[in-house]
Coordinates of C-alpha atoms in Angstrom, one line a residue:
M193 CA 43.6 -43.9 2.4
I194 CA 45.4 -41.1 4.3
L195 CA 46.0 -39.3 1.0
F196 CA 42.3 -39.6 0.2
I197 CA 41.3 -38.1 3.6
L198 CA 43.8 -35.3 3.1
I199 CA 42.5 -34.5 -0.3
F200 CA 38.9 -34.7 0.9
G201 CA 39.7 -32.4 3.8
V202 CA 41.3 -29.8 1.5
I203 CA 38.2 -29.9 -0.7
L204 CA 36.0 -29.4 2.3
Y205 CA 38.1 -26.5 3.5
V206 CA 38.1 -24.8 0.1
A207 CA 34.3 -25.3 -0.2
E208 CA 33.8 -24.0 3.3
K209 CA 35.8 -20.9 2.6
Y210 CA 34.1 -20.3 -0.7
S211 CA 30.6 -20.8 0.7
M212 CA 31.3 -18.4 3.5
K213 CA 32.6 -15.8 1.2
H214 CA 29.8 -16.0 -1.3
V215 CA 26.8 -17.3 0.7
L216 CA 25.0 -13.9 0.5
D217 CA 25.9 -13.1 -3.1
Q218 CA 22.9 -12.2 -5.1
V219 CA 20.6 -12.7 -2.1
T220 CA 18.1 -9.8 -1.9
F221 CA 15.5 -8.7 0.6
A222 CA 12.5 -6.4 0.0
T223 CA 9.8 -5.3 2.4
S224 CA 6.4 -4.2 1.0
L225 CA 3.1 -3.1 2.7
S226 CA -0.4 -3.4 1.1
R227 CA -1.4 -0.1 2.7
V228 CA 0.4 3.1 3.7
L229 CA -2.6 4.8 5.4
V230 CA -4.8 2.7 7.7
E231 CA -7.5 3.0 10.3
P232 CA -6.6 2.1 13.9
G233 CA -6.8 -1.7 14.1
E234 CA -7.3 -2.1 10.4
E235 CA -5.6 -5.2 8.9
F236 CA -2.9 -4.8 6.3
L237 CA -0.5 -7.2 4.6
W238 CA 3.2 -7.1 5.5
T239 CA 5.4 -9.0 3.1
M240 CA 9.2 -9.8 3.1
E241 CA 10.4 -11.1 -0.3
V242 CA 13.7 -13.1 -0.1
K243 CA 15.4 -14.1 -3.4
N244 CA 18.5 -16.2 -4.0
G245 CA 19.7 -15.1 -7.5
K246 CA 22.6 -17.6 -7.8
R247 CA 22.7 -21.3 -8.5
M248 CA 24.4 -22.1 -5.2
M249 CA 22.0 -22.9 -2.3
V250 CA 21.8 -21.1 1.0
P251 CA 21.5 -23.9 3.5
Y252 CA 20.9 -21.6 6.5
L253 CA 19.4 -18.1 6.6
R254 CA 18.0 -16.4 9.7
L255 CA 16.1 -13.1 9.3
S256 CA 15.7 -10.7 12.1
E257 CA 13.2 -8.2 10.8
Q258 CA 13.1 -4.7 12.2
V259 CA 9.4 -4.1 13.1
P260 CA 7.6 -1.2 14.8
R261 CA 6.5 -1.5 18.4
G262 CA 2.8 -2.2 18.7
L263 CA 2.5 -4.4 15.7
V264 CA 0.0 -7.3 16.2
F265 CA -0.8 -10.4 14.2
S266 CA -4.4 -9.8 13.2
E267 CA -5.4 -13.5 13.1
T268 CA -4.2 -14.3 16.7
G269 CA -4.0 -10.9 18.3
D270 CA -0.6 -11.8 19.5
P271 CA 2.0 -8.9 19.5
V272 CA 5.0 -9.3 17.2
E273 CA 7.9 -9.7 19.6
K274 CA 10.6 -7.0 19.6
K275 CA 13.6 -7.1 21.9
D276 CA 16.0 -4.2 21.4
V277 CA 16.5 -4.2 17.6
S278 CA 16.2 -8.0 17.0
G279 CA 12.8 -7.9 15.5
L280 CA 10.9 -10.9 14.3
R281 CA 13.1 -14.0 13.6
T282 CA 12.5 -16.4 10.8
T283 CA 14.8 -19.3 9.6
L284 CA 14.9 -20.3 6.0
Y285 CA 16.5 -22.7 3.5
L286 CA 16.9 -21.3 0.0
A287 CA 17.7 -23.5 -3.0
G288 CA 19.5 -22.0 -6.0
N289 CA 17.4 -19.3 -7.9
Q290 CA 14.6 -19.6 -5.3
K291 CA 12.3 -16.8 -4.3
T292 CA 10.3 -16.9 -1.0
E293 CA 7.6 -14.5 0.2
L294 CA 6.8 -14.2 3.9
S295 CA 3.3 -12.6 4.1
R296 CA 1.7 -11.7 7.4
K297 CA -1.6 -10.0 8.2
V298 CA -1.0 -7.4 10.9
K299 CA -2.5 -4.3 12.4
L300 CA -1.6 -1.3 14.6
A301 CA -3.9 0.1 17.3
E302 CA -2.5 3.6 17.9
R303 CA -2.3 6.7 15.8
G304 CA 1.1 7.6 14.4
R305 CA 3.9 6.8 12.0
Y306 CA 5.4 3.3 12.0
F307 CA 8.5 2.0 10.2
F308 CA 9.6 -1.4 8.9
R309 CA 13.4 -1.0 8.7
G310 CA 14.5 -4.1 6.8
A311 CA 16.3 -7.0 8.3
T312 CA 19.6 -8.3 9.8
V313 CA 20.5 -11.5 8.2
E314 CA 22.6 -14.4 9.6
A315 CA 23.7 -16.9 6.9
G316 CA 25.6 -20.2 7.5
D317 CA 28.0 -22.4 5.5
F318 CA 27.0 -25.8 4.1
L319 CA 28.6 -27.6 7.1
G320 CA 26.8 -25.5 9.7
Y321 CA 30.0 -24.5 11.6
Q322 CA 30.2 -20.8 10.7
T323 CA 27.9 -17.9 10.1
V324 CA 28.1 -14.4 8.6
L325 CA 26.0 -11.4 9.6
E326 CA 24.8 -8.7 7.3
S327 CA 22.4 -5.8 7.6
Y328 CA 19.9 -4.9 4.9
P329 CA 18.3 -1.6 5.9
E330 CA 15.0 -0.3 4.4
M331 CA 12.4 2.3 5.4
E332 CA 8.9 1.3 4.7
E333 CA 6.3 3.5 6.4
V334 CA 2.7 3.1 7.4
V335 CA 0.6 5.9 8.9
V336 CA -2.3 5.2 11.3
K337 CA -5.2 7.8 11.3
P338 CA -6.6 9.1 14.5
S339 CA -9.7 7.5 15.9
P340 CA -12.9 9.4 15.4
V341 CA -14.9 10.7 18.4
S342 CA -18.3 9.1 18.9
H343 CA -21.3 10.4 16.9
G344 CA -23.1 11.5 20.0
E345 CA -20.1 13.4 21.3
L346 CA -19.7 15.1 17.9
S347 CA -23.3 16.3 18.0
L348 CA -22.7 17.7 21.5
L349 CA -19.6 19.5 20.3
L350 CA -21.1 21.0 17.2
G351 CA -24.5 21.8 18.5
G352 CA -26.5 23.7 15.9
Y353 CA -23.5 25.3 14.3
L354 CA -23.4 23.3 11.2
G355 CA -27.2 23.2 11.0
D356 CA -27.0 26.9 9.9
F357 CA -25.3 25.8 6.7
A358 CA -28.2 23.6 5.8
V359 CA -30.6 26.5 6.2
K360 CA -28.4 28.9 4.2
N361 CA -27.8 26.2 1.5
S362 CA -31.5 25.9 0.9
L363 CA -31.7 29.6 0.4
F364 CA -28.8 29.8 -2.0
E365 CA -30.3 27.1 -4.2
D366 CA -33.3 29.3 -4.9
P367 CA -32.9 30.5 -8.5
V368 CA -34.4 33.8 -7.7
L369 CA -31.1 34.7 -5.9
I370 CA -29.0 34.2 -9.0
T371 CA -27.4 37.5 -9.9
G372 CA -25.1 36.4 -12.8
F373 CA -22.4 33.9 -13.9
R374 CA -18.7 33.5 -13.4
E375 CA -15.9 31.1 -14.5
Y376 CA -15.9 27.6 -13.2
T377 CA -12.9 27.0 -10.9
G378 CA -13.2 23.3 -10.3
R379 CA -14.2 23.7 -6.6
E380 CA -17.9 24.3 -7.2
P381 CA -20.4 21.4 -7.3
F382 CA -21.6 20.3 -10.8
R383 CA -25.2 21.4 -10.0
A384 CA -24.0 25.0 -9.9
I385 CA -22.9 24.9 -13.5
S386 CA -25.2 26.7 -16.0
W387 CA -25.0 24.4 -19.1
T388 CA -27.0 26.9 -21.2
Q389 CA -24.6 29.8 -20.4
S390 CA -21.6 27.5 -20.8
A391 CA -22.7 26.4 -24.2
K392 CA -23.3 30.0 -25.3
H393 CA -19.9 31.3 -24.2
N394 CA -18.0 28.1 -25.0
R395 CA -16.6 27.7 -21.5
L396 CA -17.8 26.4 -18.2
L397 CA -19.7 29.0 -16.2
V398 CA -21.4 28.7 -12.8
K399 CA -24.3 30.6 -11.3
Q400 CA -23.4 33.7 -9.3
Q401 CA -25.6 33.9 -6.3
E402 CA -26.3 36.8 -4.0
C403 CA -24.3 35.6 -1.0
M404 CA -25.1 36.6 2.6
A405 CA -22.5 34.1 3.9
D406 CA -19.7 32.0 2.5
L407 CA -20.8 28.3 2.2
S408 CA -17.5 27.0 3.3
C409 CA -15.7 26.5 6.6
T410 CA -12.1 26.8 7.8
V411 CA -10.9 24.3 10.4
L412 CA -8.1 25.6 12.6
L413 CA -6.0 23.2 14.7
N414 CA -3.8 24.8 17.4
T415 CA -1.3 22.4 19.0
E416 CA 0.4 24.8 21.4
C417 CA -0.3 23.5 24.9
S418 CA 1.1 24.7 28.2
A419 CA 0.1 21.6 30.2
E420 CA 2.9 19.1 30.6
E421 CA 0.9 16.4 32.4
G422 CA -1.7 14.9 30.0
R423 CA -0.5 16.9 27.1
A424 CA -0.3 13.9 24.7
E425 CA -3.8 12.8 25.6
L426 CA -5.2 16.4 25.0
L427 CA -3.5 16.6 21.6
E428 CA -4.7 13.1 20.6
R429 CA -8.2 14.2 21.4
C430 CA -7.7 17.2 19.2
F431 CA -6.7 15.1 16.3
S432 CA -9.7 12.9 16.8
M433 CA -12.0 15.9 17.0
V434 CA -10.6 17.4 13.8
R435 CA -11.1 14.1 12.0
S436 CA -14.7 13.8 13.0
L437 CA -15.4 17.4 12.2
C438 CA -14.0 17.0 8.7
E439 CA -16.0 13.9 8.1
E440 CA -19.1 15.7 9.2
L441 CA -18.4 18.5 6.8
E442 CA -17.9 16.0 4.0
R443 CA -21.2 14.3 4.9
R444 CA -23.0 17.6 4.7
R445 CA -21.2 18.6 1.5
I446 CA -19.7 21.7 3.1
S447 CA -16.5 22.8 1.5
Y448 CA -13.7 23.3 4.0
D449 CA -10.0 24.1 4.3
F450 CA -7.6 23.1 7.1
Y451 CA -4.9 25.2 8.8
T452 CA -2.6 24.2 11.7
N453 CA 0.5 25.4 13.5
G454 CA 1.3 21.7 14.3
V455 CA 4.3 19.8 13.0
I456 CA 3.5 17.3 10.4
A457 CA 6.4 14.9 9.9
G458 CA 7.5 12.7 7.1
A459 CA 7.1 12.2 3.4
M460 CA 4.2 14.7 2.9
G461 CA 6.5 17.6 3.9
N462 CA 5.9 19.8 6.9
W463 CA 2.9 21.6 5.4
K464 CA 0.5 23.9 7.3
R465 CA -2.5 24.1 5.1
V466 CA -4.9 22.0 3.0
E467 CA -6.7 24.2 0.5
E468 CA -10.5 24.4 0.3
G469 CA -12.2 21.5 -1.2
L470 CA -14.3 18.3 -0.8
G471 CA -14.0 14.7 -1.7
A472 CA -12.3 11.5 -0.6
G473 CA -8.8 12.6 -1.7
H474 CA -9.2 15.9 0.1
L475 CA -10.3 14.2 3.3
E476 CA -7.5 11.6 3.1
T477 CA -4.9 14.3 2.8
V478 CA -6.1 15.9 6.1
L479 CA -6.3 12.5 7.8
E480 CA -2.8 11.5 6.7
G481 CA -1.5 14.8 8.1
L482 CA -3.3 14.2 11.4
G483 CA -1.8 10.7 11.5
R484 CA 1.7 12.2 11.0
M485 CA 1.2 14.9 13.6
T486 CA 3.8 15.2 16.4
Y487 CA 3.2 16.9 19.7
E488 CA 5.2 20.0 18.8
Y489 CA 4.1 23.3 17.2
R490 CA 5.8 25.4 14.5
E491 CA 4.7 28.7 15.9
P492 CA 2.9 30.0 19.0
A493 CA -0.9 30.1 18.9
E494 CA -1.0 34.0 18.9
A495 CA 1.3 34.2 15.8
F496 CA -0.7 31.4 14.1
F497 CA -4.1 33.2 14.7
L498 CA -2.7 36.6 13.7
R499 CA -1.4 35.1 10.4
V500 CA -4.8 33.5 9.7
L501 CA -6.6 36.8 10.5
K502 CA -4.8 38.6 7.7
G503 CA -6.6 36.5 5.1
V504 CA -10.1 36.4 6.6
R505 CA -12.9 37.3 4.3
Q506 CA -16.4 38.5 5.2
G507 CA -18.9 35.7 5.9
K508 CA -16.3 33.0 6.4
S509 CA -17.0 30.4 9.1
F510 CA -14.4 29.1 11.4
V511 CA -14.2 26.1 13.8
V512 CA -11.2 26.2 16.1
V513 CA -9.8 23.1 17.8
S514 CA -7.4 23.5 20.7
P515 CA -6.0 21.4 23.6
E516 CA -6.7 24.2 26.1
Q517 CA -8.6 27.4 26.5
N518 CA -7.4 30.7 28.0
G519 CA -8.2 34.4 27.9
K520 CA -5.7 35.1 25.1
L521 CA -7.2 32.3 22.9
D522 CA -10.7 33.6 23.6
E523 CA -9.6 37.0 22.5
L524 CA -8.1 35.7 19.3
V525 CA -11.2 33.6 18.5
S526 CA -13.4 36.7 19.1
M527 CA -11.2 38.6 16.6
L528 CA -11.9 35.9 14.0
S529 CA -15.6 36.2 14.6
E530 CA -15.5 40.0 14.4
R531 CA -13.4 40.0 11.2
S532 CA -15.5 37.4 9.4
G533 CA -18.9 38.6 10.7
R534 CA -19.9 35.1 11.8
K535 CA -19.4 33.6 15.3
A536 CA -16.5 31.2 15.3
L537 CA -17.0 27.8 17.1
F538 CA -14.3 27.0 19.7
L539 CA -13.8 23.4 20.5
C540 CA -11.5 22.7 23.5
A541 CA -10.2 19.2 24.0
G542 CA -10.1 19.7 27.8
K543 CA -13.8 20.4 28.0
E544 CA -16.9 18.5 27.1
E545 CA -18.5 21.5 25.6
A546 CA -17.1 24.6 23.8

């Protein structure tokens, strides 16, 4: 009997040591998100896939998922708890060759970049006496767009400025003003293509019109702000104003490009310009950039405007969005108006009207 107990004890000891050494062998973890760009408060699916690729079971597995602050369960509205770096805790049992998916519907309320950084895993032996701790880092990112300003507020900000485009556009569509044809670049609307001339010359040609003004708009976002108190709120309002402005330009089918001296962080690269265009993809590029914006600036406002001034063409329209207004900025905006021949619209986040 004593010999049997000794042999059984040795077997348990060997099994215990083996299980502790190999409990996390071939156990993998993968985080995935159903969306990478979302609206504030928009629901998306957050999934953690846990797979045991070996035949030996994992009797005890505790996940501490590294989740971003502000994450909320969409069904209950309850915040996902986050204490230090502990994250959300889940306890599992995995049989041999078992795969488990933990899917949760969640949302984020505030603009910005958020990261799901994988999990810290605690695994136990089959006797439940010991545990091992391992880290499985990941970097899954979701970007939340800025909220739009209200429609009434946008109308107040823009006034009749964009209304001029509608009047000019009706004039440009008059066939009497067609002076010739030029190569199609891909940025012109299909209605501008002359199919007769295109067939005759075996390439796409668009109607060349006698232009008094450029039917496009440049949106300039300045993020330099001297105010310390309330700086974040002013810049957040700027981002929202730019979003609503670009959406209005899309609605009116007015082609636009976007320049900024702000810092756009992350996978998109720290770019400073979105080329002229229209369409869902064009708008989403701008909105993702606004979602990734920090509160820093890459160059002072004066250097930014002087650089833009070098490429201004006659008849170009400008809308400037800035967190504050001062004499120097007024002077630079006036230079834009003078160089383009069309009054630039200045929208200041610190004022109700510009």
